[in-house]
Amino acid sequence: MATTDVSAVQTSILLDSLHDFQKTFNANQRVKKLIKGWNRFLKAESTDTNEIYTVTIEDLTITKVESGCPRPEGDEDVITLQAAQETLVRIFLGKYNPAHALIDGALAVFSGDRDKVKLEAIAMIIWGL
Amino acid sequence: MPDALNLTGIALTVEQGKWKRLAKSVAQKSLAPNAAQVDQEGSYPRESLKAVADAGLMGLLIPKHLGGPGEGILTYAMVLEELAQGCASTAMVVCMHMSTLPMIGALAQGSQIEAFVKPIIEGRWIGALSMSEPGSGNRLWHMDSFAQKNDKGYLIDSFKSFCTSCGQADFYVVPVRADDKVGPNELSLFVIEGKDPNILPIGKWDGMGLRGNCSMPIHFKGCQVPEEARLGSPTCGFSMLFAYSLPAYQVGLATVYLGIAQAAYDAAVAHVKKRIHSDTKQSLAQVETVQRYIAEMKMRVDEARCMVYRVAQMSDNATVLFNELNSADLLDEVIRENPDDPYFIELAQLKFAVNEIAMEVTGKAFQVCGGTAYKRGHPVERLVRDARAGSVMAPSDDSLKLIVGRQILGIPQPWDGEQRR
């Protein structure tokens, strides 16, 4: 059916961008310097397609990209990024500075202040944004 | 007219409100009464600076973990704006002092905290940033002088073209090349104490405006400093100046000109209300042309303040990011790769934008006050001259406009490639 097909296409776009992010992130030596001792779960929630994926950052590496979120509600190690699917895709492909997305009201981030700064610094290091 | 609706649009924190009120009180009680004399005599505003220091304002930008108030650039702008309304010369001295603090706060460690940070917090030390060199003019990122390592530490021989608080400061932060082999951007930062007998002020400051800030050439003629006088790593200077000094410097300069504009506007409003024509028995305020001038001045001062506060807030946000990168030892490489980041362009733009407003507003205040303001000693006459300093003070407005224009048009910046020379 058409609706199922669209959903499948949308899902793959966001998931693809996260895998792309995983490769870029893991290959960057500067990022490793930046995230020493910083283990987090990066949850991407698409507000228009209701997709949820979680990226696990562990021991200086993104070790996993999975559907849903393996952590309980309220876990302080979870950083949640909420935006439209297209916005999330552009952010994870380095085409939209997450700090700008936040200011533009296109992105909501639920995390501690230090984690927000860390994400901004990661974006700057990887994409020079 | 009282503010019936209190819609200023900016909600200060309790701490910010406290600092702003304190600065206003110091400006009114101590700075303003001395301002005319400082201007007439071209004397360093020692007494006014003591009042600022006694109020605990001199260490404003020193982080809390080093024992300072830990305030940011926005609070600093609010404080400096008040001081500048009282005495622009004093405010400029404070601006140059404050421009050294974020770097010192980010880099001081071990014995440097006791030696450099403590006297600043206690208000015993007033500092200056001594950068510009004859060879580079107002291209502040380019240094020719260099440090020479020896068994006692470092020998510094550096001639700086202009240095606020020249011969008066208790300490100078002096960027020079790390040694004679490295390029013009491979800078070390040294703290040289003012009591060093080999610091030679050149001539006497006799400027058109800002006559109290002792902005003369200075020769650090073979100053021998210990190892501990160097802040941070041997070549961190370029990135630390960009990340930590430039925001306080550029926002500070703009804020001094904002304060000048506000003071001129206030003086003009007071004058036109008070000046009564004997034939019509009406005040100048009744003249339509004057009303229009006053409205235009108000609009421009408000614009300037919005710009200053916006970039100051951006600077506080940027500082958090820079601290994060610095803690991971990544700041230097990131800054060197992004010296024309839009944030730095905002900083460049702010200075000339506000300075142009200050010149316009002081000019209109002058026009409104007429012959009264043409007389030597009138506050508006002084403010017109003070505002004029901004466009030529390094980096000059013309240099900054080139930087902004090149960034918008995608043309390489003057510093591109210099790091490789």
Coordinates of C-alpha atoms in Angstrom, one line a residue:
Chain A
M1 CA 0.0 0.0 0.0
A2 CA 1.1 3.6 -0.7
T3 CA 1.0 4.6 3.0
T4 CA 3.2 1.7 4.0
D5 CA 5.7 2.5 1.2
V6 CA 6.0 6.2 2.2
S7 CA 6.6 5.2 5.8
A8 CA 9.2 2.8 4.8
V9 CA 11.0 5.4 2.7
Q10 CA 10.8 8.0 5.4
T11 CA 12.2 5.6 8.0
S12 CA 15.2 4.7 5.8
I13 CA 16.1 8.4 5.2
L14 CA 16.4 9.1 8.9
L15 CA 18.1 5.8 9.7
D16 CA 20.5 6.3 6.8
S17 CA 21.4 9.8 8.1
L18 CA 22.2 8.3 11.5
H19 CA 24.4 5.6 10.0
D20 CA 26.1 8.3 8.0
F21 CA 26.6 10.3 11.2
Q22 CA 28.0 7.1 12.9
K23 CA 30.7 6.8 10.2
T24 CA 31.6 10.5 10.3
F25 CA 31.6 10.5 14.1
N26 CA 33.7 7.4 14.6
A27 CA 36.3 8.4 12.0
N28 CA 36.9 11.8 13.6
Q29 CA 39.9 11.8 16.0
R30 CA 39.1 15.3 17.4
V31 CA 35.6 14.1 18.5
K32 CA 37.3 11.4 20.5
K33 CA 39.3 14.0 22.4
L34 CA 36.1 16.0 23.0
I35 CA 34.0 13.1 24.4
K36 CA 36.4 11.5 26.8
G37 CA 34.3 10.0 29.6
W38 CA 31.1 11.0 27.9
N39 CA 28.8 8.0 27.3
R40 CA 25.3 8.9 26.2
F41 CA 22.2 7.7 24.4
L42 CA 21.2 10.1 21.6
K43 CA 17.5 9.7 20.9
A44 CA 16.2 11.1 17.7
E45 CA 12.4 11.6 17.6
S46 CA 10.8 12.6 14.4
T47 CA 7.7 14.6 15.3
D48 CA 6.0 14.2 11.9
T49 CA 6.7 10.5 11.2
N50 CA 6.8 9.3 14.8
E51 CA 10.0 7.4 14.2
I52 CA 12.4 7.0 17.2
Y53 CA 16.0 5.9 16.9
T54 CA 18.7 5.8 19.5
V55 CA 22.4 6.2 18.9
T56 CA 24.6 4.7 21.7
I57 CA 27.9 6.6 22.3
E58 CA 30.1 4.5 24.4
D59 CA 33.9 4.5 25.0
L60 CA 34.5 7.3 22.4
T61 CA 32.5 5.5 19.7
I62 CA 29.0 5.2 18.4
T63 CA 28.5 1.5 18.9
K64 CA 24.9 1.1 17.9
V65 CA 22.1 2.7 16.0
E66 CA 18.8 1.1 16.9
S67 CA 15.1 1.5 16.5
G68 CA 13.2 2.7 19.6
C69 CA 15.0 3.6 22.9
P70 CA 16.5 1.0 25.1
R71 CA 16.6 3.3 28.2
P72 CA 13.9 4.0 30.7
E73 CA 11.9 7.3 30.7
G74 CA 13.8 10.0 32.6
D75 CA 17.2 8.4 32.2
E76 CA 19.7 11.3 32.6
D77 CA 22.1 9.7 30.1
V78 CA 19.5 10.1 27.3
I79 CA 19.7 13.2 25.2
T80 CA 16.5 13.6 23.2
L81 CA 16.4 15.5 19.9
Q82 CA 12.8 16.2 18.7
A83 CA 12.2 17.7 15.2
A84 CA 10.6 17.0 11.9
Q85 CA 12.2 14.1 10.0
E86 CA 13.7 16.4 7.4
T87 CA 15.2 18.6 10.0
L88 CA 16.8 15.7 11.8
V89 CA 18.1 14.3 8.6
R90 CA 19.7 17.6 7.7
I91 CA 21.2 17.9 11.1
F92 CA 22.8 14.4 11.0
L93 CA 24.1 14.9 7.5
G94 CA 25.8 18.2 8.7
K95 CA 23.6 20.4 6.5
Y96 CA 21.9 22.2 9.4
N97 CA 23.7 23.5 12.5
P98 CA 21.8 22.1 15.5
A99 CA 22.4 25.3 17.4
H100 CA 20.7 27.2 14.5
A101 CA 17.9 24.7 14.4
L102 CA 17.4 25.3 18.1
I103 CA 17.3 29.0 17.7
D104 CA 15.0 28.7 14.6
G105 CA 12.6 26.7 16.8
A106 CA 13.0 23.8 14.5
L107 CA 14.5 21.5 17.1
A108 CA 13.8 20.7 20.8
V109 CA 16.6 19.2 22.9
F110 CA 16.0 17.6 26.2
S111 CA 19.2 17.2 28.1
G112 CA 21.5 18.8 30.7
D113 CA 23.1 22.1 29.7
R114 CA 26.5 20.6 29.5
D115 CA 25.3 17.9 27.0
K116 CA 23.8 20.7 24.8
V117 CA 27.2 22.3 24.7
K118 CA 28.9 19.0 23.9
L119 CA 26.5 18.4 21.0
E120 CA 27.3 21.9 19.6
A121 CA 31.0 21.3 20.0
I122 CA 30.7 18.0 18.2
A123 CA 28.9 19.6 15.3
M124 CA 31.5 22.3 15.1
I125 CA 34.3 19.7 15.2
I126 CA 32.8 17.4 12.6
W127 CA 31.3 19.9 10.1
G128 CA 33.0 23.1 11.1
L129 CA 29.6 24.7 11.6
Chain B
M1 CA 7.8 60.7 32.0
P2 CA 7.7 57.7 34.3
D3 CA 7.6 54.2 32.8
A4 CA 4.0 53.3 33.4
L5 CA 4.3 49.9 31.7
N6 CA 7.9 48.8 32.5
L7 CA 8.3 47.0 29.2
T8 CA 12.0 47.2 28.7
G9 CA 12.1 43.7 27.3
I10 CA 15.2 42.6 29.1
A11 CA 14.9 40.8 32.3
L12 CA 18.1 41.0 34.3
T13 CA 19.1 38.3 36.8
V14 CA 19.3 39.6 40.4
E15 CA 23.1 39.6 40.1
Q16 CA 23.1 41.5 36.8
G17 CA 20.7 44.1 38.4
K18 CA 23.0 44.4 41.4
W19 CA 26.1 45.0 39.2
K20 CA 24.3 47.5 36.9
R21 CA 23.0 49.5 39.9
L22 CA 26.3 49.5 41.5
A23 CA 28.0 50.7 38.3
K24 CA 25.4 53.5 37.9
S25 CA 26.0 54.7 41.4
V26 CA 29.8 54.7 41.0
A27 CA 29.4 56.5 37.6
Q28 CA 27.2 59.2 39.1
K29 CA 29.0 59.7 42.4
S30 CA 32.6 59.3 41.4
L31 CA 33.2 59.3 37.6
A32 CA 30.9 62.0 36.3
P33 CA 32.2 64.7 38.8
N34 CA 35.8 64.0 37.6
A35 CA 35.1 63.7 33.9
A36 CA 35.5 67.3 32.9
Q37 CA 38.8 67.7 34.8
V38 CA 40.2 64.4 33.3
D39 CA 39.3 65.7 29.9
Q40 CA 40.7 69.2 30.4
E41 CA 44.0 68.1 31.9
G42 CA 44.4 64.9 29.9
S43 CA 45.1 63.2 33.1
Y44 CA 44.8 59.5 33.9
P45 CA 41.6 59.0 35.9
R46 CA 43.3 57.4 38.9
E47 CA 40.7 58.5 41.4
S48 CA 37.8 57.3 39.2
L49 CA 39.4 54.0 38.6
K50 CA 39.9 53.6 42.4
A51 CA 36.2 54.1 42.8
V52 CA 35.5 51.4 40.2
A53 CA 38.0 49.1 41.9
D54 CA 36.7 49.8 45.4
A55 CA 33.2 48.8 44.2
G56 CA 34.6 45.4 43.3
L57 CA 34.0 45.8 39.5
M58 CA 37.5 45.3 38.3
G59 CA 37.4 41.5 38.6
L60 CA 34.0 41.1 37.1
L61 CA 35.0 38.7 34.4
I62 CA 37.2 36.5 36.6
P63 CA 35.6 33.0 36.9
K64 CA 34.1 31.9 40.1
H65 CA 36.4 28.9 40.5
L66 CA 39.3 31.4 40.7
G67 CA 37.5 33.5 43.3
G68 CA 36.0 36.1 41.0
P69 CA 32.4 37.1 40.5
G70 CA 32.2 34.9 37.3
E71 CA 30.1 37.3 35.4
G72 CA 29.8 37.2 31.6
I73 CA 30.1 39.6 28.7
L74 CA 26.4 40.7 28.9
T75 CA 26.8 41.8 32.6
Y76 CA 30.0 43.5 31.7
A77 CA 28.3 45.4 28.9
M78 CA 25.6 46.6 31.3
V79 CA 28.3 47.8 33.8
L80 CA 30.5 49.4 31.2
E81 CA 27.6 51.3 29.7
E82 CA 26.9 52.9 33.0
L83 CA 30.6 53.8 33.6
A84 CA 30.9 55.3 30.1
Q85 CA 28.0 57.6 30.8
G86 CA 29.9 59.0 33.7
C87 CA 33.4 59.2 32.1
A88 CA 34.3 57.7 28.7
S89 CA 38.0 57.9 29.4
T90 CA 37.6 55.9 32.6
A91 CA 35.4 53.4 30.8
M92 CA 37.9 52.9 28.0
V93 CA 40.6 52.2 30.6
V94 CA 38.3 49.7 32.2
C95 CA 37.5 48.2 28.8
M96 CA 41.2 47.5 28.1
H97 CA 41.6 46.1 31.5
M98 CA 38.6 43.8 31.1
S99 CA 39.9 42.6 27.7
T100 CA 42.7 40.8 29.5
L101 CA 40.6 39.1 32.1
P102 CA 38.9 36.3 30.2
M103 CA 42.3 35.1 28.9
I104 CA 43.8 35.3 32.3
G105 CA 40.8 33.5 33.7
A106 CA 41.1 30.7 31.2
L107 CA 44.8 30.3 31.3
A108 CA 46.1 31.2 34.8
Q109 CA 47.2 28.2 36.9
G110 CA 49.3 27.4 39.9
S111 CA 51.3 30.3 41.2
Q112 CA 49.8 32.6 38.5
I113 CA 46.5 32.6 40.3
E114 CA 48.0 34.1 43.4
A115 CA 50.4 36.4 41.4
F116 CA 48.0 37.7 38.8
V117 CA 44.4 36.8 39.6
K118 CA 44.2 37.7 43.2
P119 CA 45.3 41.4 42.9
I120 CA 42.9 41.9 40.1
I121 CA 39.9 40.5 42.1
E122 CA 41.0 42.7 45.1
G123 CA 41.0 45.7 42.8
R124 CA 44.8 46.3 43.4
W125 CA 45.8 45.8 39.8
I126 CA 44.6 47.6 36.7
G127 CA 45.8 46.0 33.5
A128 CA 46.1 46.8 29.8
L129 CA 46.3 44.8 26.6
S130 CA 49.3 45.9 24.6
M131 CA 48.9 44.5 21.1
S132 CA 49.3 46.8 18.1
E133 CA 52.8 47.0 16.5
P134 CA 54.2 49.5 14.0
G135 CA 54.6 46.9 11.3
S136 CA 51.1 45.6 11.5
G137 CA 49.2 48.8 12.2
N138 CA 45.7 47.9 13.2
R139 CA 45.9 44.3 11.8
L140 CA 46.1 43.2 15.4
W141 CA 46.5 39.5 14.5
H142 CA 50.0 40.1 13.1
M143 CA 53.0 40.5 15.5
D144 CA 56.6 41.1 14.5
S145 CA 58.2 41.2 18.0
F146 CA 59.2 37.9 19.6
A147 CA 60.2 36.3 22.9
Q148 CA 63.7 35.1 23.5
K149 CA 64.0 32.1 25.8
N150 CA 67.0 32.3 28.3
D151 CA 67.9 30.6 31.6
K152 CA 65.9 33.2 33.6
G153 CA 62.8 32.8 31.6
Y154 CA 62.1 35.1 28.7
L155 CA 63.5 38.3 27.4
I156 CA 60.8 40.5 25.7
D157 CA 61.7 43.3 23.5
S158 CA 58.6 44.6 21.9
F159 CA 57.5 48.0 20.7
K160 CA 53.7 48.6 20.7
S161 CA 52.1 51.5 18.8
F162 CA 49.3 52.3 21.1
C163 CA 48.6 51.1 24.6
T164 CA 45.8 52.4 26.8
S165 CA 47.0 53.0 30.4
C166 CA 50.5 53.3 29.0
G167 CA 52.9 53.8 31.9
Q168 CA 50.0 53.7 34.4
A169 CA 48.9 50.0 34.3
D170 CA 49.9 47.6 37.1
F171 CA 50.3 44.8 34.5
Y172 CA 50.3 44.5 30.7
V173 CA 49.3 41.4 28.7
V174 CA 51.7 41.4 25.8
P175 CA 51.3 39.1 22.8
V176 CA 54.6 38.4 20.9
R177 CA 55.8 35.7 18.6
A178 CA 56.8 32.6 20.6
D179 CA 60.3 32.9 19.3
D180 CA 62.1 34.4 16.3
K181 CA 61.6 31.4 14.1
V182 CA 57.8 31.2 14.1
G183 CA 55.2 33.0 12.1
P184 CA 53.3 36.2 13.0
N185 CA 50.3 34.3 14.5
E186 CA 52.3 31.9 16.6
L187 CA 51.9 34.0 19.6
S188 CA 52.8 33.7 23.3
L189 CA 51.0 35.7 25.9
F190 CA 53.1 37.3 28.6
V191 CA 52.0 39.2 31.8
I192 CA 54.6 42.0 32.4
E193 CA 54.3 43.9 35.6
G194 CA 54.0 47.6 35.4
K195 CA 56.8 48.1 37.9
D196 CA 59.4 46.7 35.4
P197 CA 61.9 49.6 34.9
N198 CA 62.4 48.5 31.3
I199 CA 58.9 49.6 30.3
L200 CA 59.3 52.8 28.5
P201 CA 56.2 54.9 27.7
I202 CA 56.9 57.1 24.6
G203 CA 55.8 60.7 24.7
K204 CA 52.6 62.1 26.2
W205 CA 49.0 61.4 25.3
D206 CA 47.3 64.5 24.0
G207 CA 44.4 63.1 22.1
M208 CA 41.4 64.9 20.6
G209 CA 39.1 62.8 22.8
L210 CA 39.2 60.1 25.4
R211 CA 41.9 62.3 26.8
G212 CA 42.3 60.5 30.1
N213 CA 43.2 57.1 28.8
C214 CA 47.0 57.6 28.3
S215 CA 47.1 55.8 25.0
M216 CA 50.7 56.1 23.9
P217 CA 53.3 54.0 22.2
I218 CA 55.2 51.8 24.7
H219 CA 58.5 50.0 24.5
F220 CA 59.0 46.8 26.5
K221 CA 62.7 47.3 26.1
G222 CA 64.4 44.1 27.1
C223 CA 62.0 43.1 29.8
Q224 CA 63.2 40.0 31.6
V225 CA 60.3 37.9 32.8
P226 CA 60.2 34.6 34.6
E227 CA 58.8 31.4 33.1
E228 CA 55.6 31.9 35.1
A229 CA 54.9 35.2 33.3
R230 CA 53.8 33.2 30.2
L231 CA 50.1 32.4 30.1
G232 CA 49.2 29.0 28.6
S233 CA 51.1 27.1 25.9
P234 CA 53.9 28.8 23.8
T235 CA 51.6 29.4 20.8
C236 CA 48.1 29.6 22.2
G237 CA 48.0 33.4 21.9
F238 CA 46.3 33.8 18.6
S239 CA 43.3 31.5 19.5
M240 CA 43.1 32.8 23.0
L241 CA 43.0 36.4 21.8
F242 CA 40.2 35.5 19.3
A243 CA 38.2 33.3 21.7
Y244 CA 38.6 35.2 25.0
S245 CA 39.9 38.7 24.5
L246 CA 38.2 39.8 21.3
P247 CA 34.6 39.5 22.7
A248 CA 35.4 41.6 25.8
Y249 CA 37.4 44.0 23.6
Q250 CA 34.9 44.5 20.8
V251 CA 31.8 44.4 22.9
G252 CA 33.6 46.7 25.4
L253 CA 34.5 49.3 22.7
A254 CA 31.0 49.3 21.4
T255 CA 29.6 49.6 24.9
V256 CA 31.8 52.6 25.6
Y257 CA 30.4 54.3 22.5
L258 CA 26.9 53.3 23.5
G259 CA 27.5 55.0 26.9
I260 CA 28.8 58.1 25.1
A261 CA 25.7 58.2 22.9
Q262 CA 23.4 57.8 25.8
A263 CA 25.1 60.6 27.8
A264 CA 24.9 62.9 24.8
Y265 CA 21.2 62.1 24.3
D266 CA 20.5 62.7 28.0
A267 CA 22.4 66.0 27.9
A268 CA 20.5 67.1 24.8
V269 CA 17.1 66.3 26.3
A270 CA 18.0 68.2 29.5
H271 CA 19.2 71.2 27.5
V272 CA 16.2 71.6 25.3
K273 CA 13.8 71.4 28.2
K274 CA 15.8 73.9 30.2
R275 CA 16.6 76.5 27.5
I276 CA 13.8 79.0 27.3
H277 CA 13.7 81.7 24.6
S278 CA 13.0 85.0 26.2
D279 CA 10.9 86.3 23.3
T280 CA 8.5 83.4 23.0
K281 CA 8.8 82.2 26.6
Q282 CA 9.0 78.7 25.1
S283 CA 11.6 76.1 25.6
L284 CA 13.7 74.7 22.7
A285 CA 11.7 71.5 23.2
Q286 CA 8.8 73.2 21.5
V287 CA 10.7 73.5 18.2
E288 CA 9.6 70.7 15.8
T289 CA 13.1 70.3 14.4
V290 CA 14.4 69.7 17.9
Q291 CA 11.7 67.2 18.6
R292 CA 12.6 65.3 15.4
Y293 CA 16.3 65.3 16.4
I294 CA 15.5 64.0 19.8
A295 CA 13.3 61.2 18.4
E296 CA 16.1 60.2 16.0
M297 CA 18.7 60.1 18.7
K298 CA 16.5 58.0 21.0
M299 CA 15.9 55.5 18.1
R300 CA 19.6 55.2 17.4
V301 CA 20.6 54.8 21.0
D302 CA 18.0 52.0 21.4
E303 CA 19.3 50.3 18.2
A304 CA 22.9 50.5 19.6
R305 CA 21.8 49.0 22.9
C306 CA 20.0 46.1 21.2
M307 CA 23.0 45.3 19.1
V308 CA 25.4 45.4 22.0
Y309 CA 23.2 43.2 24.2
R310 CA 22.6 40.8 21.4
V311 CA 26.3 40.3 20.6
A312 CA 27.1 40.3 24.3
Q313 CA 24.7 37.4 24.8
M314 CA 26.1 35.6 21.8
S315 CA 29.6 36.1 23.3
D316 CA 28.5 34.4 26.6
N317 CA 27.1 31.5 24.6
A318 CA 30.3 31.3 22.6
T319 CA 32.4 31.3 25.7
V320 CA 30.6 28.2 27.0
L321 CA 31.5 26.5 23.7
F322 CA 35.1 27.8 23.8
N323 CA 35.5 26.5 27.3
E324 CA 34.4 23.1 26.2
L325 CA 36.8 23.0 23.3
N326 CA 39.6 24.4 25.5
S327 CA 39.1 21.7 28.1
A328 CA 39.5 19.1 25.3
D329 CA 42.6 20.9 24.1
L330 CA 40.9 21.6 20.7
L331 CA 40.3 25.3 20.9
D332 CA 43.5 26.3 19.1
E333 CA 43.0 24.2 16.0
V334 CA 39.3 25.0 15.8
I335 CA 39.8 28.8 16.1
R336 CA 42.7 28.7 13.5
E337 CA 40.4 26.9 11.1
N338 CA 37.5 29.3 11.7
P339 CA 38.7 32.8 12.3
D340 CA 36.0 34.2 10.0
D341 CA 33.2 32.3 11.7
P342 CA 30.0 34.4 11.6
Y343 CA 30.3 35.0 15.3
F344 CA 33.6 36.9 14.8
I345 CA 32.1 38.8 12.0
E346 CA 29.3 39.9 14.3
L347 CA 31.9 41.1 16.7
A348 CA 33.6 43.0 14.0
Q349 CA 30.4 44.6 12.8
L350 CA 29.3 45.6 16.3
K351 CA 32.1 48.0 16.9
F352 CA 31.7 50.2 13.8
A353 CA 27.9 50.0 13.9
V354 CA 27.7 51.4 17.4
N355 CA 30.5 53.8 16.8
E356 CA 28.8 55.3 13.8
I357 CA 25.7 55.6 15.9
A358 CA 27.7 57.4 18.6
M359 CA 29.1 59.9 16.1
E360 CA 25.6 60.5 14.7
V361 CA 24.0 60.9 18.1
T362 CA 26.7 63.1 19.6
G363 CA 26.6 65.2 16.4
K364 CA 22.8 65.7 16.7
A365 CA 23.2 66.5 20.4
F366 CA 25.7 69.1 19.4
Q367 CA 23.4 70.5 16.9
V368 CA 20.5 70.6 19.3
C369 CA 22.5 72.3 22.0
G370 CA 23.9 74.8 19.6
G371 CA 26.5 77.4 20.6
T372 CA 26.4 76.2 24.2
A373 CA 27.9 72.9 23.1
Y374 CA 30.5 74.6 21.0
K375 CA 32.1 76.0 24.1
R376 CA 35.1 74.1 25.5
G377 CA 34.0 72.3 28.7
H378 CA 30.4 71.5 27.8
P379 CA 29.7 67.8 28.2
V380 CA 28.4 67.4 24.7
E381 CA 31.5 69.1 23.3
R382 CA 33.6 66.5 25.2
L383 CA 31.3 63.6 24.1
V384 CA 31.6 64.6 20.4
R385 CA 35.4 64.3 20.7
D386 CA 35.2 61.1 22.7
A387 CA 33.0 59.4 20.1
R388 CA 35.3 60.4 17.3
A389 CA 38.1 58.1 18.7
G390 CA 36.1 55.0 17.8
S391 CA 36.4 55.0 14.1
V392 CA 40.2 55.1 14.1
M393 CA 40.9 53.0 17.2
A394 CA 42.3 49.6 16.2
P395 CA 40.9 47.7 14.5
S396 CA 39.7 50.8 12.6
D397 CA 36.2 50.9 11.3
D398 CA 37.5 50.7 7.7
S399 CA 39.5 47.6 8.5
L400 CA 36.5 45.9 10.1
K401 CA 34.2 46.8 7.2
L402 CA 36.6 45.1 4.9
I403 CA 36.5 42.0 7.1
V404 CA 32.7 41.9 7.1
G405 CA 32.4 42.6 3.4
R406 CA 34.9 39.9 2.5
Q407 CA 33.2 37.4 4.6
I408 CA 29.8 38.2 3.0
L409 CA 31.3 38.0 -0.5
G410 CA 33.4 34.9 0.1
I411 CA 36.7 36.7 -0.5
P412 CA 39.8 35.5 1.6
Q413 CA 40.5 37.5 4.7
P414 CA 43.7 39.5 5.3
W415 CA 44.9 36.9 7.8
D416 CA 44.4 33.9 5.4
G417 CA 47.8 32.5 4.6
E418 CA 49.6 34.6 7.2
Q419 CA 49.8 31.6 9.5
R420 CA 51.9 29.9 6.9
R421 CA 54.4 32.7 6.5

